[in-house]
Amino acid sequence: MDAHPRVKTYPDIGEVAFGYKGKALISTFMYLELYLIATEFLILEGDNLEKLFPNMSYQVAGLKIGGKQGFVLFAALAILPTTWLRNLGVLAYVSAGGVVASVVVVASVAWAGAVDGVGFHEKGKLLSLAGLPTAISLYAFSYSGHAVFPDICTSMKDKTQFPKVLAICFTLCTLNYGTMAVLGYLMYGGGVQSQVTLNLPLGKFSSKLAIYTTLVNPFTKYAIMTNPISTAIEDWGPFRNSRPMSLLIRTVLLISNVVVALSIPFFGYLMAFIGAFLSVVVSILLPCICYLKIFKGSRSFGSELVIICGILLLGVTVAVLGLLLRRCMDAHPRVKTYPDIGEVAFGYKGKALISTFMYLELYLIATEFLILEGDNLEKLFPNMSYQVAGLKIGGKQGFVLFAALAILPTTWLRNLGVLAYVSAGGVVASVVVVASVAWAGAVDGVGFHEKGKLLSLAGLPTAISLYAFSYSGHAVFPDICTSMKDKTQFPKVLAICFTLCTLNYGTMAVLGYLMYGGGVQSQVTLNLPLGKFSSKLAIYTTLVNPFTKYAIMTNPISTAIEDWGPFRNSRPMSLLIRTVLLISNVVVALSIPFFGYLMAFIGAFLSVVVSILLPCICYLKIFKGSRSFGSELVIICGILLLGITVAVIGTYTSVRQIVTHL
C-alpha cells in the first residue's frame, strides 16, 4: 500500500504490481472469498439457532419454511442494518464485540468439558493423513481476512499503527483458535462437528452461553466482510455518491447471500472449499507475488523473524525436557516423583539434591502467588491499612494475609486429580486476562503507541530468567503423570500445555511491550488504568490464578513431609503440615515482596537447575547408551550449555537486584 499513493484497496495493489489484469484477478478471487465467508455466517446462525430450538417450522403465505431456513432469514433481517454503515471506523467498534464473544465461547466450551460433565476423555486419532487436506483448508480459512486489510488500514486515523494492530489480531486469533481446537479434540475426538457448539449438551448453562455467544459473531463481522464488495459496486459510475442506491446494493447483496446459504447449507464443507481454493490464493499466494513484484530487492530475512523463531525454539526445548523426564520415569517401576528419578540415576544423594532444588523452587513459586495477590489487591484498593490487636498492618501486607486464608482450604486436598479440575479454572482465567489487557489497549484508551527498545542486552539476563520461570513446572510433571488415568496420554498433554503457554505468554509479552514499552511493570495489570472495566476484569481474574495453582505447586512438598515416618497416614498431621507451610510462605512474601526480582531469581537459579540441567543429567546417567555422538547427545549438550550460562548470569543479576531493594 505504501508503494503508491493511489492504493486504497487490495485490487489496487494488484494493479500497481501487474496492471489492469492484476486488479481484475485479485478482485475476482477476493470478492468471491468475502461473499462466501459472509454466506458462512448466515449458515452458522441457522445451525446454532436450530440447535437451540429444534423441530420448528413456519407457515408464511401458505409456504412451509423449515426451522433452519427460517432462522437464516431471521438472522439476515437482524444483520441488515449493520450493512448500511459505510464507515469501517464505526464498524470496528461493532466488530470489537466479536473479540469478547470469541473469548466467552472458548471459556464456555472449556467449562462444559471441565465442570458440566462432558469431560476430556476422547482419544481420537491425533493425526489423520486422509483428513489433512481438509484440516489445512480450514486452517487457511480461519486466518483469512487479508482482503479487507487495506480497507481497514485506509479507515484508520493513524495508519502507522497498522502493523501493531495486525500482530495483536493474529496473536489473539492463534490463541483463540488453538484453544478451541484442543478443547474440541479432547472433548469429542473424531466426532467433533464443524461447529463444536453443535456437540454440546443443551441442558447446561455453559452450552447455551456458548451457542448464544456464537450467534453474536456474525452480527459483528458480516458488514466488514461485505463492505469491500458493496464499495466496489457503489464506486462504479452510475451508482457513485447515491445513498439510496448504496442501501439497495447492500440489501440485494445480503438477499443473494441468503439464497446461497439456503442452497448450500453445509458449513464445514463450504468452509474447507473457501480455505483451500480462495483463502490460500487471496491470503498467501497473491500477497507474496505482489510484494515480490513491487519490491524486487526485499527478499531477505530480518532480525525480527530470527528472534521470534528463537523464542519458539526455546519453548519447544523446554517441552522436550518434559519428555526426557517421562522416559526416565519409564526406566524403573518405582519411579513416581521427580526425586525418585534422581535416586535411580545417582542413589540417595541424587534424590536429596533434586528434592532440595525442587522443593525450594516450588516453595518460592507459591510465595510469588501470595505477592501477586498483594500487589493486585493493593492496586484495586490503594492506601488501605488495618489495626489488629494494636498492630498497624499496611494494605499490601493485609491483602497477602487475606489471600492466604482464602487459599488455605485448597491446600488440604491431597488428590491431584481433584486439584486438576480446580487448576482448569486457571486456564480460562489466563485467557480472560490476555483478552482484558488487549481490550484495555484497543478500546479503553491505552493504545499501542509505545516504541520501546526491542532488544536491550543489559536486560537480557533478567528476561531469560523470567522466561525460564514461566516455563518451569517440571518438578510436578512426574506427580501429574502418576495421577493420570491413562499415562500414555502424557506426551500429548505436555505438547498441548506448552503450546498454549507459548501462545498465552507470547500474546501478553507483545501487548505489554506495545502498550507500555520499557515502562511495563513486573505485572502488566499494575500498569492498567483503574477506571476502566477491562482493567478491573484483568486484575480480578489475575487474582483467581493463585487459588487454582497454589495447591498443585505445594502438594509435592506437603506429600514428602507427610510420607515421612511419624506423620504417615495421619489426617490431622496432614492438615497441620499444609497449614504451617502456607504460614511460612506468608512470612517470606512479606519479607521479600519484590515480584519481578524474586521471579527472576527463581527462574535463573532454581527453574534452570530443576527444569533444564537436572533432567538432562539424569537422562544421560540412566540411559548410558544414549551418549553416542549422535544428534540426541548434541542437542542435550547444547541445552546443558545454555542452561549453565543462564543460571550463572541470571542468578548474579537477580540477587544483586533483590539486595539493592531490600
XYZ file of C-alpha atoms in Angstrom, residues 250-661:
412
model
C -26.158 -3.704 0.241
C -29.664 -5.087 0.762
C -29.631 -7.047 -2.513
C -26.178 -8.411 -1.663
C -27.495 -9.759 1.651
C -30.531 -11.299 -0.056
C -28.257 -13.116 -2.511
C -26.209 -14.420 0.446
C -29.408 -15.807 1.960
C -30.238 -17.640 -1.295
C -26.768 -19.255 -1.412
C -26.898 -20.142 2.314
C -30.232 -21.911 1.812
C -28.969 -23.690 -1.315
C -25.598 -24.894 0.112
C -26.201 -25.223 3.883
C -23.037 -27.229 4.615
C -20.906 -25.150 6.991
C -17.801 -27.371 7.246
C -17.569 -28.367 3.578
C -18.107 -24.834 2.317
C -15.519 -23.525 4.793
C -12.967 -26.095 3.559
C -13.620 -25.062 -0.067
C -13.188 -21.369 0.743
C -9.973 -22.084 2.655
C -8.372 -24.377 0.076
C -9.278 -22.517 -3.101
C -9.906 -18.874 -2.200
C -8.204 -18.093 1.138
C -4.905 -19.685 0.098
C -4.873 -17.650 -3.103
C -6.024 -14.363 -1.553
C -4.190 -14.505 1.799
C -0.998 -16.407 0.908
C -0.138 -16.565 -2.781
C -1.234 -13.159 -4.103
C 0.289 -11.053 -1.251
C 3.662 -12.774 -1.772
C 3.549 -12.480 -5.566
C 2.545 -8.804 -5.498
C 5.144 -7.989 -2.831
C 7.971 -9.656 -4.762
C 6.904 -7.867 -7.946
C 6.642 -4.429 -6.334
C 9.710 -4.744 -4.049
C 12.134 -6.799 -6.082
C 15.042 -6.153 -3.704
C 13.237 -7.026 -0.459
C 13.673 -10.797 -0.438
C 15.834 -11.065 2.720
C 15.062 -12.245 6.270
C 15.037 -9.643 9.052
C 16.212 -9.883 12.651
C 12.635 -9.924 13.991
C 11.922 -13.264 12.305
C 15.084 -14.715 13.818
C 14.089 -13.513 17.324
C 10.564 -14.951 17.071
C 11.832 -18.291 15.782
C 14.363 -18.351 18.625
C 11.625 -17.847 21.214
C 9.538 -20.638 19.714
C 12.612 -22.901 19.651
C 13.181 -22.271 23.362
C 9.586 -23.209 24.101
C 9.969 -26.467 22.160
C 13.237 -27.181 24.007
C 11.571 -26.925 27.411
C 8.769 -29.218 26.262
C 11.357 -31.793 25.113
C 12.847 -31.763 28.627
C 9.471 -32.839 29.970
C 9.575 -35.829 27.636
C 13.051 -36.715 28.936
C 11.574 -36.845 32.442
C 8.840 -39.153 31.188
C 11.427 -41.533 29.685
C 13.302 -41.512 32.989
C 10.064 -42.459 34.773
C 9.613 -45.437 32.441
C 13.114 -46.688 33.278
C 12.123 -48.094 36.687
C 8.731 -49.185 38.102
C 9.231 -47.467 41.463
C 9.655 -44.001 39.931
C 6.608 -41.885 40.808
C 8.110 -38.476 41.657
C 10.930 -36.266 40.426
C 13.229 -37.146 43.401
C 12.738 -40.843 42.541
C 14.359 -40.136 39.175
C 17.374 -38.682 40.988
C 17.588 -41.795 43.138
C 17.547 -44.137 40.139
C 20.272 -42.064 38.485
C 22.605 -41.230 41.419
C 21.284 -43.018 44.504
C 20.307 -41.313 47.752
C 22.496 -38.239 47.081
C 20.760 -37.685 43.748
C 17.378 -37.896 45.398
C 18.403 -35.436 48.125
C 19.860 -32.963 45.612
C 16.802 -32.955 43.365
C 14.477 -32.754 46.368
C 16.314 -29.699 47.710
C 16.187 -27.744 44.456
C 12.698 -28.897 43.537
C 11.016 -28.134 46.833
C 12.781 -24.780 47.134
C 11.592 -23.844 43.640
C 8.008 -24.864 44.330
C 8.106 -23.133 47.703
C 9.212 -19.810 46.215
C 6.749 -20.056 43.308
C 3.974 -20.475 45.871
C 5.363 -17.407 47.658
C 5.152 -15.494 44.365
C 1.437 -16.244 44.178
C 0.887 -14.516 47.519
C 2.975 -11.484 46.458
C 0.927 -11.299 43.251
C -2.284 -11.285 45.284
C -0.999 -8.491 47.497
C 0.194 -6.335 44.574
C -3.058 -6.568 42.619
C -5.384 -6.124 45.598
C -3.368 -3.050 46.577
C -3.842 -1.772 43.013
C -7.608 -2.161 43.387
C -7.800 -0.765 46.924
C -4.894 1.659 47.452
C -3.949 3.415 50.704
C -5.644 0.880 52.961
C -4.352 -0.227 56.367
C -5.661 -2.262 59.305
C -5.404 -2.240 63.088
C -5.166 -5.749 64.589
C -4.504 -6.074 68.346
C -2.925 -2.610 68.353
C -0.641 -3.514 65.431
C -0.906 -1.486 62.236
C -0.815 -3.632 59.081
C -0.274 -1.982 55.689
C -2.681 -2.625 52.822
C -0.437 -4.968 50.844
C 0.525 -6.988 53.923
C -3.120 -7.298 54.927
C -4.080 -8.442 51.451
C -1.379 -11.130 51.497
C -2.801 -12.439 54.784
C -6.355 -12.331 53.426
C -5.336 -14.216 50.261
C -3.551 -16.872 52.335
C -6.681 -17.504 54.388
C -8.769 -17.860 51.227
C -6.259 -20.239 49.584
C -5.823 -22.428 52.697
C -8.769 -24.825 52.079
C -7.428 -25.756 48.606
C -4.143 -26.911 50.170
C -5.957 -29.557 52.221
C -6.808 -31.563 49.080
C -4.381 -34.464 48.582
C -5.688 -35.852 45.282
C -4.146 -34.104 42.276
C -6.971 -35.484 40.154
C -9.338 -33.193 42.082
C -6.859 -30.303 42.001
C -6.648 -30.641 38.215
C -10.288 -29.535 37.914
C -9.546 -26.580 40.198
C -6.491 -25.713 38.129
C -8.517 -25.868 34.901
C -10.080 -22.589 36.016
C -6.627 -21.057 35.752
C -6.574 -21.766 32.003
C -9.795 -19.838 31.494
C -8.503 -17.082 33.802
C -5.310 -16.737 31.743
C -7.274 -16.338 28.504
C -9.582 -13.748 30.071
C -6.625 -11.729 31.429
C -4.974 -11.552 27.994
C -8.270 -10.578 26.349
C -8.889 -7.899 29.004
C -5.433 -6.370 28.563
C -5.918 -6.371 24.773
C -9.288 -4.653 25.242
C -7.699 -2.012 27.501
C -5.188 -1.242 24.773
C -7.521 -1.356 21.774
C -10.734 0.165 23.145
C -10.216 1.734 26.573
C -7.745 4.407 25.512
C -4.365 2.948 26.476
C -3.396 2.322 22.858
C -0.397 0.576 21.329
C 1.829 3.598 20.778
C 4.942 2.747 22.775
C 8.152 2.342 20.814
C 10.483 0.986 23.459
C 13.810 -0.632 22.647
C 13.080 -4.012 21.070
C 16.306 -5.622 22.310
C 18.213 -4.485 25.428
C 21.368 -6.502 26.099
C 21.541 -5.186 29.684
C 18.094 -6.585 30.424
C 18.703 -9.895 28.657
C 19.779 -11.889 31.774
C 16.604 -10.890 33.632
C 14.425 -11.519 30.571
C 15.806 -15.025 30.054
C 15.462 -15.731 33.783
C 11.792 -14.726 33.667
C 11.371 -16.876 30.563
C 12.843 -19.873 32.387
C 10.475 -19.234 35.306
C 7.432 -19.083 33.020
C 8.225 -22.460 31.503
C 9.154 -24.178 34.753
C 6.910 -26.707 36.422
C 8.861 -29.826 35.523
C 9.083 -30.654 39.218
C 5.397 -31.590 39.291
C 5.340 -33.399 35.932
C 6.010 -36.836 37.469
C 3.271 -36.256 40.072
C 0.809 -35.247 37.355
C 1.776 -38.209 35.176
C 1.343 -40.579 38.141
C -2.123 -39.149 38.849
C -3.316 -39.633 35.252
C -5.706 -42.485 34.477
C -4.095 -43.021 31.064
C -0.373 -42.265 31.375
C 0.217 -42.852 27.664
C -1.506 -39.511 27.046
C 1.168 -37.600 28.996
C 3.235 -36.567 25.906
C 0.076 -35.165 24.287
C -0.833 -33.319 27.481
C 2.687 -31.888 27.579
C 2.589 -30.762 23.954
C -0.813 -29.108 24.364
C 0.167 -27.371 27.612
C 3.407 -25.902 26.261
C 1.744 -24.801 23.029
C -0.991 -22.971 24.934
C 1.560 -21.475 27.335
C 3.656 -20.187 24.430
C 0.598 -18.591 22.822
C -0.553 -17.073 26.109
C 2.836 -15.738 27.230
C 3.711 -14.515 23.745
C 0.461 -12.592 23.427
C 0.883 -10.934 26.814
C 4.511 -10.070 26.040
C 3.554 -8.371 22.766
C 0.666 -6.481 24.374
C 2.768 -5.298 27.324
C 5.549 -4.111 25.024
C 3.251 -2.256 22.627
C 1.187 -0.663 25.409
C 3.888 0.390 27.878
C 7.303 -0.259 26.299
C 10.142 -0.151 28.803
C 7.766 1.154 31.471
C 5.834 -2.105 31.779
C 5.829 -3.380 35.360
C 6.532 -6.914 36.574
C 2.774 -7.497 36.356
C 1.169 -5.617 33.454
C -2.081 -5.396 35.445
C -0.316 -2.860 37.690
C 0.074 -0.536 34.663
C -3.598 -0.569 33.666
C -5.806 2.472 34.380
C -8.195 1.598 37.198
C -11.230 3.476 35.926
C -11.949 1.004 33.121
C -13.942 -2.215 33.310
C -11.303 -4.108 31.269
C -8.622 -3.205 33.833
C -10.706 -4.375 36.755
C -11.612 -7.584 34.933
C -7.920 -8.277 34.210
C -6.929 -7.670 37.837
C -9.803 -9.638 39.356
C -9.096 -12.540 37.014
C -5.384 -12.396 37.827
C -6.389 -12.818 41.454
C -8.075 -16.128 40.554
C -4.884 -17.829 39.322
C -3.197 -18.373 42.725
C -6.361 -20.048 44.001
C -6.204 -22.524 41.099
C -2.468 -23.268 41.180
C -1.089 -22.770 44.690
C -2.155 -26.196 45.962
C -0.653 -28.018 42.950
C 2.676 -26.243 43.495
C 2.906 -27.039 47.211
C 1.454 -30.558 47.038
C 4.814 -32.319 46.366
C 6.395 -30.582 49.402
C 3.483 -31.461 51.679
C 3.360 -35.044 50.429
C 7.103 -35.540 51.020
C 6.800 -34.387 54.645
C 3.622 -36.410 55.240
C 5.213 -39.603 53.905
C 7.976 -39.318 56.492
C 7.624 -41.994 59.232
C 5.990 -40.154 62.194
C 3.430 -38.312 60.031
C 2.352 -41.136 57.705
C -1.416 -41.721 57.309
C -2.317 -39.046 59.871
C -5.033 -36.752 58.546
C -4.717 -34.192 61.403
C -0.926 -34.009 60.857
C -1.512 -33.564 57.120
C -3.763 -30.554 57.707
C -1.255 -29.088 60.193
C 1.710 -29.534 57.843
C -0.088 -27.885 54.922
C -1.270 -25.006 57.114
C 2.213 -24.367 58.565
C 3.694 -24.463 55.052
C 1.291 -21.740 53.938
C 2.083 -19.625 57.017
C 5.807 -19.827 56.242
C 5.050 -18.725 52.661
C 3.261 -15.693 54.047
C 6.296 -14.757 56.158
C 8.636 -14.939 53.157
C 6.189 -12.999 50.946
C 6.060 -10.181 53.498
C 9.863 -10.172 53.881
C 10.796 -10.172 50.155
C 7.823 -8.514 48.413
C 9.565 -7.986 45.035
C 7.565 -9.983 42.490
C 9.744 -9.400 39.414
C 13.147 -9.775 41.080
C 12.147 -12.881 43.027
C 10.711 -14.407 39.857
C 13.975 -13.734 38.020
C 15.945 -15.415 40.840
C 13.677 -18.469 40.816
C 13.952 -18.688 37.039
C 17.729 -18.286 36.835
C 18.840 -20.355 39.819
C 16.099 -22.887 40.555
C 13.997 -23.297 37.409
C 17.064 -23.664 35.194
C 18.526 -26.307 37.501
C 15.254 -28.210 38.037
C 13.769 -27.879 34.544
C 16.866 -27.832 32.309
C 20.064 -29.131 33.923
C 18.867 -31.993 36.152
C 16.550 -33.640 33.546
C 19.429 -33.778 31.066
C 21.964 -35.065 33.621
C 19.630 -37.754 34.985
C 18.647 -38.839 31.496
C 22.276 -39.248 30.399
C 23.078 -41.216 33.562
C 20.061 -43.545 33.342
C 20.366 -44.142 29.614
C 24.110 -44.522 29.256
C 23.670 -45.953 25.796
C 22.296 -42.597 24.636
C 25.676 -40.912 24.957
C 26.849 -41.869 21.489
C 27.855 -38.979 19.280
C 24.506 -38.659 17.624
C 22.078 -35.786 17.231
C 20.446 -36.573 20.600
C 23.673 -36.062 22.547
C 24.488 -32.880 20.654
C 21.044 -31.440 21.449
C 21.242 -32.372 25.147
C 24.763 -30.929 25.494
C 23.594 -27.732 23.795
C 20.714 -27.475 26.266
C 23.123 -28.027 29.188
C 25.481 -25.301 27.952
C 22.598 -22.860 27.528
C 21.250 -23.711 30.979
C 24.580 -23.196 32.748
C 25.065 -19.808 31.051
C 21.596 -18.610 32.021
C 21.962 -19.894 35.595
C 25.260 -18.120 36.284
C 24.482 -14.744 34.697
C 20.796 -14.649 35.678
C 21.355 -15.625 39.305
C 24.022 -12.947 39.801
C 21.795 -10.261 38.243
C 18.664 -11.168 40.205
C 20.418 -11.470 43.595
C 22.015 -8.069 43.057
C 18.596 -6.536 42.294
C 16.992 -8.074 45.410
C 19.812 -6.946 47.713
C 19.687 -3.427 46.246
C 15.963 -3.063 47.010
